[in-house]
Amino acid sequence: PGGSKRWIVIKEDRLVEDSVLTSFEYVHLIVLLEKKFSIRIPLEKIIPERLNSVVEIGKLIEECRER
């Protein structure tokens, strides 16, 4: 209800390759990650390979925290 969808994603899922998220949802994901983890994700790091899996997203978050 409410038009919002929820996904169960496991670390092996390929978010980009399997078209799990729309392009709008990727933008939303980036904004949520930045807010949740108090980080800034540089534009040059926002590429499909960096957002393709939970594991890659975790690595990206850690890199941005170290900045």
Short mmCIF file of C-alpha atoms in Angstrom, two decimals:
data_model
loop_
_atom_site.label_atom_id
_atom_site.label_comp_id
_atom_site.label_asym_id
_atom_site.label_seq_id
_atom_site.Cartn_x
_atom_site.Cartn_y
_atom_site.Cartn_z
CA PRO A 1 0.00 0.00 0.00
CA GLY A 2 1.02 3.59 -0.52
CA GLY A 3 2.77 2.96 -3.85
CA SER A 4 6.09 2.19 -2.20
CA LYS A 5 7.79 -1.08 -3.05
CA ARG A 6 10.24 -2.99 -0.91
CA TRP A 7 12.94 -5.30 -2.19
CA ILE A 8 14.81 -8.09 -0.52
CA VAL A 9 18.29 -7.97 -1.98
CA ILE A 10 21.05 -10.45 -1.27
CA LYS A 11 24.72 -9.71 -1.74
CA GLU A 12 24.91 -11.76 -4.94
CA ASP A 13 22.14 -9.83 -6.73
CA ARG A 14 23.35 -7.73 -9.66
CA LEU A 15 21.34 -4.55 -9.32
CA VAL A 16 22.45 -2.94 -12.59
CA GLU A 17 22.84 -5.99 -14.78
CA ASP A 18 19.52 -7.50 -13.70
CA SER A 19 17.66 -4.14 -13.86
CA VAL A 20 16.51 -4.46 -10.25
CA LEU A 21 16.26 -0.66 -9.89
CA THR A 22 15.14 2.04 -12.29
CA SER A 23 17.39 5.03 -12.97
CA PHE A 24 15.23 7.16 -10.67
CA GLU A 25 15.58 4.55 -7.92
CA TYR A 26 19.38 4.69 -8.30
CA VAL A 27 19.32 8.44 -7.71
CA HIS A 28 17.11 7.87 -4.69
CA LEU A 29 19.49 5.16 -3.44
CA ILE A 30 22.48 7.50 -3.69
CA VAL A 31 20.65 10.23 -1.76
CA LEU A 32 19.62 7.71 0.93
CA LEU A 33 23.16 6.36 1.26
CA GLU A 34 24.57 9.87 1.61
CA LYS A 35 22.03 10.76 4.31
CA LYS A 36 22.15 7.46 6.20
CA PHE A 37 25.95 7.26 6.34
CA SER A 38 26.69 11.04 6.42
CA ILE A 39 28.89 10.79 3.33
CA ARG A 40 29.26 12.52 -0.03
CA ILE A 41 29.63 10.24 -3.03
CA PRO A 42 31.74 11.99 -5.70
CA LEU A 43 30.21 12.03 -9.18
CA GLU A 44 33.16 10.12 -10.62
CA LYS A 45 32.35 7.19 -8.31
CA ILE A 46 28.70 7.00 -9.37
CA ILE A 47 29.11 4.40 -12.10
CA PRO A 48 27.17 1.16 -12.69
CA GLU A 49 30.02 -1.07 -11.52
CA ARG A 50 30.09 0.67 -8.11
CA LEU A 51 26.33 0.24 -7.61
CA ASN A 52 25.89 -3.23 -9.06
CA SER A 53 25.78 -5.20 -5.81
CA VAL A 54 25.41 -4.86 -2.08
CA VAL A 55 29.10 -5.76 -1.73
CA GLU A 56 30.19 -3.00 -4.14
CA ILE A 57 27.91 -0.45 -2.48
CA GLY A 58 29.45 -1.37 0.88
CA LYS A 59 32.95 -0.80 -0.52
CA LEU A 60 31.85 2.55 -1.93
CA ILE A 61 30.47 3.63 1.44
CA GLU A 62 33.72 2.69 3.18
CA GLU A 63 35.79 4.61 0.62
CA CYS A 64 33.63 7.70 1.08
CA ARG A 65 33.86 7.45 4.88
CA GLU A 66 37.65 7.45 4.65
CA ARG A 67 37.73 10.77 2.78
#
